[in-house]
Amino acid sequence: MEHEINQPIKDILQEAGLYHRQLLEFNDVNSSVISLGDYILADVNGDDTIDVKDVRVLVDNKLVKVTEVDTTNALITLEKPVVSGQEVSVRFASSSVEPEYVEKVRTEALSEIPCEAAWAEDYKPTLRYIQRLMAAGMLLVRDYGFNEDIENTSKDGYKKLELANEKLNTLIATVCGGACSRSAQGFAARDDGDLFSKRSHISSEDW
């Protein structure tokens, strides 16, 4: 039986400290299309979709309508074009990780639960918490690996993985029984610092 527990991608990125609010200002736009540069756009309202509801644009301090968001090229299209000299401000969110990758680690985070009983409704808040911690830890290990400068800080992915595995092992031992509890031990064996292959990205800190 398939189970689906999905913490919003936004929540996972926030847990990892990889979610950033942005404000860009322009006065040289002469089109209805605005480029946001090399940012990887992120969801704002928590529905796991990046669309016109996640971008806010003011032209000369007046809210204008956004008709399209191109996440691949970081382009937004306005209902009406603006001309050079008008003050344009764009508010949106960004991340250093593409949402498709977050979806992948989100799924992997709960992939080794060995018994059906652990998926009961009563345990779903705990599973969501474990998923958020586990996925955030995976992302941080990918980005930072082992680094003494971030050890025991909010950027310490291994600490998040350790806490998530403690919670997961306790849940499995309690609900699934002692025979299954050892299955979770291997899930914690992530000590190599290169858990995921690196992908090039630009974060808001680079601007």
PDB file of C-alpha atoms in Angstrom:
ATOM      1  CA  MET A   1       0.000   0.000   0.000  1.00  0.00           C
ATOM      2  CA  GLU A   2       1.384   3.402  -0.951  1.00  0.00           C
ATOM      3  CA  HIS A   3       1.447   6.197   1.589  1.00  0.00           C
ATOM      4  CA  GLU A   4       1.899   9.887   0.974  1.00  0.00           C
ATOM      5  CA  ILE A   5       2.974  12.315   3.652  1.00  0.00           C
ATOM      6  CA  ASN A   6       4.344  15.483   2.171  1.00  0.00           C
ATOM      7  CA  GLN A   7       5.619  18.313   4.276  1.00  0.00           C
ATOM      8  CA  PRO A   8       5.493  21.401   2.041  1.00  0.00           C
ATOM      9  CA  ILE A   9       8.743  22.013   0.193  1.00  0.00           C
ATOM     10  CA  LYS A  10       8.746  25.496   1.701  1.00  0.00           C
ATOM     11  CA  ASP A  11       8.803  24.022   5.236  1.00  0.00           C
ATOM     12  CA  ILE A  12      11.700  21.715   4.399  1.00  0.00           C
ATOM     13  CA  LEU A  13      13.720  24.549   2.878  1.00  0.00           C
ATOM     14  CA  GLN A  14      13.007  26.733   5.897  1.00  0.00           C
ATOM     15  CA  GLU A  15      14.079  23.932   8.244  1.00  0.00           C
ATOM     16  CA  ALA A  16      17.349  23.735   6.314  1.00  0.00           C
ATOM     17  CA  GLY A  17      17.809  27.522   6.223  1.00  0.00           C
ATOM     18  CA  LEU A  18      17.768  27.394   2.417  1.00  0.00           C
ATOM     19  CA  TYR A  19      14.679  29.558   1.870  1.00  0.00           C
ATOM     20  CA  HIS A  20      15.102  33.272   1.231  1.00  0.00           C
ATOM     21  CA  ARG A  21      12.752  36.202   0.647  1.00  0.00           C
ATOM     22  CA  GLN A  22      13.907  38.507  -2.122  1.00  0.00           C
ATOM     23  CA  LEU A  23      13.217  42.059  -3.269  1.00  0.00           C
ATOM     24  CA  LEU A  24      14.493  43.235  -6.633  1.00  0.00           C
ATOM     25  CA  GLU A  25      14.059  46.783  -7.878  1.00  0.00           C
ATOM     26  CA  PHE A  26      14.332  48.034 -11.463  1.00  0.00           C
ATOM     27  CA  ASN A  27      13.902  51.329 -13.331  1.00  0.00           C
ATOM     28  CA  ASP A  28      15.036  50.205 -16.772  1.00  0.00           C
ATOM     29  CA  VAL A  29      12.367  47.666 -17.725  1.00  0.00           C
ATOM     30  CA  ASN A  30      10.803  48.319 -21.111  1.00  0.00           C
ATOM     31  CA  SER A  31       8.660  45.231 -21.559  1.00  0.00           C
ATOM     32  CA  SER A  32       5.950  43.117 -19.972  1.00  0.00           C
ATOM     33  CA  VAL A  33       8.561  40.433 -19.221  1.00  0.00           C
ATOM     34  CA  ILE A  34      10.969  40.820 -16.297  1.00  0.00           C
ATOM     35  CA  SER A  35      14.010  38.629 -15.756  1.00  0.00           C
ATOM     36  CA  LEU A  36      14.893  37.694 -12.186  1.00  0.00           C
ATOM     37  CA  GLY A  37      18.380  36.612 -13.178  1.00  0.00           C
ATOM     38  CA  ASP A  38      19.847  33.338 -11.915  1.00  0.00           C
ATOM     39  CA  TYR A  39      17.559  32.843  -8.926  1.00  0.00           C
ATOM     40  CA  ILE A  40      15.911  29.484  -8.357  1.00  0.00           C
ATOM     41  CA  LEU A  41      12.350  30.476  -7.533  1.00  0.00           C
ATOM     42  CA  ALA A  42      10.625  29.006  -4.490  1.00  0.00           C
ATOM     43  CA  ASP A  43       7.034  28.565  -3.423  1.00  0.00           C
ATOM     44  CA  VAL A  44       5.660  31.270  -1.103  1.00  0.00           C
ATOM     45  CA  ASN A  45       2.193  30.083  -0.105  1.00  0.00           C
ATOM     46  CA  GLY A  46       3.058  26.477   0.764  1.00  0.00           C
ATOM     47  CA  ASP A  47       1.092  24.720  -2.002  1.00  0.00           C
ATOM     48  CA  ASP A  48       4.225  23.238  -3.657  1.00  0.00           C
ATOM     49  CA  THR A  49       3.484  25.139  -6.860  1.00  0.00           C
ATOM     50  CA  ILE A  50       5.386  28.184  -8.065  1.00  0.00           C
ATOM     51  CA  ASP A  51       2.973  30.399  -9.954  1.00  0.00           C
ATOM     52  CA  VAL A  52       1.568  33.916 -10.161  1.00  0.00           C
ATOM     53  CA  LYS A  53       0.389  33.755  -6.527  1.00  0.00           C
ATOM     54  CA  ASP A  54       4.012  33.548  -5.399  1.00  0.00           C
ATOM     55  CA  VAL A  55       5.229  36.775  -7.013  1.00  0.00           C
ATOM     56  CA  ARG A  56       4.219  40.324  -6.080  1.00  0.00           C
ATOM     57  CA  VAL A  57       5.025  43.215  -8.413  1.00  0.00           C
ATOM     58  CA  LEU A  58       4.618  46.936  -7.822  1.00  0.00           C
ATOM     59  CA  VAL A  59       4.992  49.514 -10.583  1.00  0.00           C
ATOM     60  CA  ASP A  60       5.315  53.060  -9.274  1.00  0.00           C
ATOM     61  CA  ASN A  61       4.072  51.726  -5.905  1.00  0.00           C
ATOM     62  CA  LYS A  62       0.920  50.241  -7.437  1.00  0.00           C
ATOM     63  CA  LEU A  63       0.243  46.511  -7.415  1.00  0.00           C
ATOM     64  CA  VAL A  64       0.068  45.070 -10.943  1.00  0.00           C
ATOM     65  CA  LYS A  65      -1.133  41.731 -12.262  1.00  0.00           C
ATOM     66  CA  VAL A  66       1.324  38.936 -13.005  1.00  0.00           C
ATOM     67  CA  THR A  67       0.021  36.617 -15.731  1.00  0.00           C
ATOM     68  CA  GLU A  68       2.822  34.059 -16.014  1.00  0.00           C
ATOM     69  CA  VAL A  69       5.826  32.743 -14.092  1.00  0.00           C
ATOM     70  CA  ASP A  70       8.511  30.844 -16.004  1.00  0.00           C
ATOM     71  CA  THR A  71      10.424  28.973 -13.302  1.00  0.00           C
ATOM     72  CA  THR A  72      12.889  27.418 -15.747  1.00  0.00           C
ATOM     73  CA  ASN A  73      14.214  30.791 -16.902  1.00  0.00           C
ATOM     74  CA  ALA A  74      13.202  32.912 -13.874  1.00  0.00           C
ATOM     75  CA  LEU A  75      10.980  35.166 -15.966  1.00  0.00           C
ATOM     76  CA  ILE A  76       7.717  36.809 -14.978  1.00  0.00           C
ATOM     77  CA  THR A  77       5.172  38.291 -17.364  1.00  0.00           C
ATOM     78  CA  LEU A  78       2.961  41.223 -16.453  1.00  0.00           C
ATOM     79  CA  GLU A  79      -0.499  41.902 -17.793  1.00  0.00           C
ATOM     80  CA  LYS A  80       0.646  45.276 -19.124  1.00  0.00           C
ATOM     81  CA  PRO A  81       4.143  46.347 -20.189  1.00  0.00           C
ATOM     82  CA  VAL A  82       6.117  48.899 -18.241  1.00  0.00           C
ATOM     83  CA  VAL A  83       8.395  51.526 -19.716  1.00  0.00           C
ATOM     84  CA  SER A  84      11.883  52.608 -18.839  1.00  0.00           C
ATOM     85  CA  GLY A  85      11.891  55.056 -15.950  1.00  0.00           C
ATOM     86  CA  GLN A  86       9.017  53.461 -14.079  1.00  0.00           C
ATOM     87  CA  GLU A  87       9.956  52.101 -10.661  1.00  0.00           C
ATOM     88  CA  VAL A  88       9.406  48.344 -10.541  1.00  0.00           C
ATOM     89  CA  SER A  89       9.783  46.198  -7.445  1.00  0.00           C
ATOM     90  CA  VAL A  90       9.416  42.426  -7.405  1.00  0.00           C
ATOM     91  CA  ARG A  91       9.001  40.335  -4.266  1.00  0.00           C
ATOM     92  CA  PHE A  92       9.437  36.566  -4.416  1.00  0.00           C
ATOM     93  CA  ALA A  93      11.189  33.704  -2.660  1.00  0.00           C
ATOM     94  CA  SER A  94      14.260  31.781  -3.755  1.00  0.00           C
ATOM     95  CA  SER A  95      16.344  28.803  -2.763  1.00  0.00           C
ATOM     96  CA  SER A  96      19.685  27.293  -3.665  1.00  0.00           C
ATOM     97  CA  VAL A  97      17.943  23.971  -4.353  1.00  0.00           C
ATOM     98  CA  GLU A  98      15.532  23.187  -7.158  1.00  0.00           C
ATOM     99  CA  PRO A  99      12.097  22.027  -5.959  1.00  0.00           C
ATOM    100  CA  GLU A 100      12.317  18.757  -7.916  1.00  0.00           C
ATOM    101  CA  TYR A 101      15.335  17.768  -5.844  1.00  0.00           C
ATOM    102  CA  VAL A 102      13.558  18.617  -2.594  1.00  0.00           C
ATOM    103  CA  GLU A 103      10.661  16.408  -3.710  1.00  0.00           C
ATOM    104  CA  LYS A 104      13.144  13.569  -4.213  1.00  0.00           C
ATOM    105  CA  VAL A 105      14.670  13.755  -0.734  1.00  0.00           C
ATOM    106  CA  ARG A 106      11.223  14.313   0.780  1.00  0.00           C
ATOM    107  CA  THR A 107      10.128  10.952  -0.631  1.00  0.00           C
ATOM    108  CA  GLU A 108      13.346   9.224   0.442  1.00  0.00           C
ATOM    109  CA  ALA A 109      13.019  10.501   4.008  1.00  0.00           C
ATOM    110  CA  LEU A 110      10.213   8.071   4.873  1.00  0.00           C
ATOM    111  CA  SER A 111      11.147   5.262   2.496  1.00  0.00           C
ATOM    112  CA  GLU A 112      12.273   2.712   5.106  1.00  0.00           C
ATOM    113  CA  ILE A 113       9.353   2.471   7.506  1.00  0.00           C
ATOM    114  CA  PRO A 114       8.927  -1.309   7.903  1.00  0.00           C
ATOM    115  CA  CYS A 115       5.358  -1.706   9.136  1.00  0.00           C
ATOM    116  CA  GLU A 116       1.898  -0.575   8.124  1.00  0.00           C
ATOM    117  CA  ALA A 117       0.912   0.423  11.665  1.00  0.00           C
ATOM    118  CA  ALA A 118       3.376   3.329  11.708  1.00  0.00           C
ATOM    119  CA  TRP A 119       1.323   5.050   8.994  1.00  0.00           C
ATOM    120  CA  ALA A 120      -1.774   5.311  11.169  1.00  0.00           C
ATOM    121  CA  GLU A 121      -3.393   8.731  11.416  1.00  0.00           C
ATOM    122  CA  ASP A 122      -2.257   9.164  15.028  1.00  0.00           C
ATOM    123  CA  TYR A 123       1.389   9.036  13.985  1.00  0.00           C
ATOM    124  CA  LYS A 124       1.207  11.334  10.957  1.00  0.00           C
ATOM    125  CA  PRO A 125       2.239  14.502  12.870  1.00  0.00           C
ATOM    126  CA  THR A 126       5.355  12.633  14.042  1.00  0.00           C
ATOM    127  CA  LEU A 127       6.033  11.346  10.531  1.00  0.00           C
ATOM    128  CA  ARG A 128       5.732  14.853   9.106  1.00  0.00           C
ATOM    129  CA  TYR A 129       8.210  16.127  11.701  1.00  0.00           C
ATOM    130  CA  ILE A 130      10.630  13.294  10.901  1.00  0.00           C
ATOM    131  CA  GLN A 131      10.248  13.920   7.176  1.00  0.00           C
ATOM    132  CA  ARG A 132      10.973  17.630   7.547  1.00  0.00           C
ATOM    133  CA  LEU A 133      14.082  17.033   9.675  1.00  0.00           C
ATOM    134  CA  MET A 134      15.367  14.152   7.561  1.00  0.00           C
ATOM    135  CA  ALA A 135      14.922  15.932   4.236  1.00  0.00           C
ATOM    136  CA  ALA A 136      16.462  19.159   5.577  1.00  0.00           C
ATOM    137  CA  GLY A 137      19.405  17.190   6.943  1.00  0.00           C
ATOM    138  CA  MET A 138      19.944  15.517   3.584  1.00  0.00           C
ATOM    139  CA  LEU A 139      19.953  18.875   1.813  1.00  0.00           C
ATOM    140  CA  LEU A 140      22.434  20.351   4.284  1.00  0.00           C
ATOM    141  CA  VAL A 141      24.779  17.372   4.050  1.00  0.00           C
ATOM    142  CA  ARG A 142      24.688  17.764   0.278  1.00  0.00           C
ATOM    143  CA  ASP A 143      25.531  21.463   0.478  1.00  0.00           C
ATOM    144  CA  TYR A 144      27.948  21.513   3.409  1.00  0.00           C
ATOM    145  CA  GLY A 145      29.121  17.954   4.162  1.00  0.00           C
ATOM    146  CA  PHE A 146      31.147  17.781   7.370  1.00  0.00           C
ATOM    147  CA  ASN A 147      32.370  21.220   8.332  1.00  0.00           C
ATOM    148  CA  GLU A 148      33.590  22.091  11.812  1.00  0.00           C
ATOM    149  CA  ASP A 149      32.483  25.690  11.313  1.00  0.00           C
ATOM    150  CA  ILE A 150      28.839  24.630  11.188  1.00  0.00           C
ATOM    151  CA  GLU A 151      28.949  21.745  13.661  1.00  0.00           C
ATOM    152  CA  ASN A 152      26.164  22.080  16.242  1.00  0.00           C
ATOM    153  CA  THR A 153      24.625  25.023  14.368  1.00  0.00           C
ATOM    154  CA  SER A 154      21.389  25.234  12.399  1.00  0.00           C
ATOM    155  CA  LYS A 155      23.408  24.317   9.287  1.00  0.00           C
ATOM    156  CA  ASP A 156      24.591  21.004  10.789  1.00  0.00           C
ATOM    157  CA  GLY A 157      22.820  18.463   8.587  1.00  0.00           C
ATOM    158  CA  TYR A 158      24.174  15.537  10.554  1.00  0.00           C
ATOM    159  CA  LYS A 159      22.529  16.813  13.738  1.00  0.00           C
ATOM    160  CA  LYS A 160      19.187  17.019  11.962  1.00  0.00           C
ATOM    161  CA  LEU A 161      19.652  13.515  10.576  1.00  0.00           C
ATOM    162  CA  GLU A 162      20.610  12.244  14.024  1.00  0.00           C
ATOM    163  CA  LEU A 163      17.519  13.738  15.637  1.00  0.00           C
ATOM    164  CA  ALA A 164      15.259  12.504  12.829  1.00  0.00           C
ATOM    165  CA  ASN A 165      16.652   8.988  13.143  1.00  0.00           C
ATOM    166  CA  GLU A 166      16.181   9.004  16.909  1.00  0.00           C
ATOM    167  CA  LYS A 167      12.520   9.912  16.414  1.00  0.00           C
ATOM    168  CA  LEU A 168      12.125   7.363  13.621  1.00  0.00           C
ATOM    169  CA  ASN A 169      13.765   4.549  15.597  1.00  0.00           C
ATOM    170  CA  THR A 170      11.583   5.289  18.610  1.00  0.00           C
ATOM    171  CA  LEU A 171       8.451   5.251  16.477  1.00  0.00           C
ATOM    172  CA  ILE A 172       9.401   1.985  14.789  1.00  0.00           C
ATOM    173  CA  ALA A 173      10.359   0.318  18.063  1.00  0.00           C
ATOM    174  CA  THR A 174       7.122   1.424  19.698  1.00  0.00           C
ATOM    175  CA  VAL A 175       4.692   0.735  16.874  1.00  0.00           C
ATOM    176  CA  CYS A 176       6.330  -1.937  14.745  1.00  0.00           C
ATOM    177  CA  GLY A 177       7.914  -3.933  17.560  1.00  0.00           C
ATOM    178  CA  GLY A 178      11.448  -4.956  18.430  1.00  0.00           C
ATOM    179  CA  ALA A 179      11.809  -7.250  15.423  1.00  0.00           C
ATOM    180  CA  CYS A 180      11.515  -4.296  13.076  1.00  0.00           C
ATOM    181  CA  SER A 181      13.326  -1.674  15.093  1.00  0.00           C
ATOM    182  CA  ARG A 182      16.763  -2.667  13.821  1.00  0.00           C
ATOM    183  CA  SER A 183      15.696  -1.886  10.263  1.00  0.00           C
ATOM    184  CA  ALA A 184      15.896   1.798  11.047  1.00  0.00           C
ATOM    185  CA  GLN A 185      19.479   1.644  12.289  1.00  0.00           C
ATOM    186  CA  GLY A 186      20.911   1.468   8.793  1.00  0.00           C
ATOM    187  CA  PHE A 187      18.945   4.568   7.871  1.00  0.00           C
ATOM    188  CA  ALA A 188      21.266   6.612  10.102  1.00  0.00           C
ATOM    189  CA  ALA A 189      24.467   5.490   8.430  1.00  0.00           C
ATOM    190  CA  ARG A 190      25.175   8.703   6.547  1.00  0.00           C
ATOM    191  CA  ASP A 191      28.647   9.694   7.531  1.00  0.00           C
ATOM    192  CA  ASP A 192      30.488  10.239   4.327  1.00  0.00           C
ATOM    193  CA  GLY A 193      30.035  13.972   3.781  1.00  0.00           C
ATOM    194  CA  ASP A 194      29.333  13.409   0.119  1.00  0.00           C
ATOM    195  CA  LEU A 195      25.931  11.829   0.462  1.00  0.00           C
ATOM    196  CA  PHE A 196      24.660  13.532  -2.684  1.00  0.00           C
ATOM    197  CA  SER A 197      26.462  14.638  -5.778  1.00  0.00           C
ATOM    198  CA  LYS A 198      26.934  18.384  -5.887  1.00  0.00           C
ATOM    199  CA  ARG A 199      24.904  20.486  -8.276  1.00  0.00           C
ATOM    200  CA  SER A 200      25.911  23.986  -9.233  1.00  0.00           C
ATOM    201  CA  HIS A 201      23.593  26.664  -7.941  1.00  0.00           C
ATOM    202  CA  ILE A 202      23.468  30.312  -7.067  1.00  0.00           C
ATOM    203  CA  SER A 203      22.043  31.316  -3.723  1.00  0.00           C
ATOM    204  CA  SER A 204      20.823  34.677  -2.594  1.00  0.00           C
ATOM    205  CA  GLU A 205      23.996  35.079  -0.538  1.00  0.00           C
ATOM    206  CA  ASP A 206      25.955  35.328  -3.794  1.00  0.00           C
ATOM    207  CA  TRP A 207      24.200  38.575  -4.747  1.00  0.00           C
TER     208      TRP A 207
END
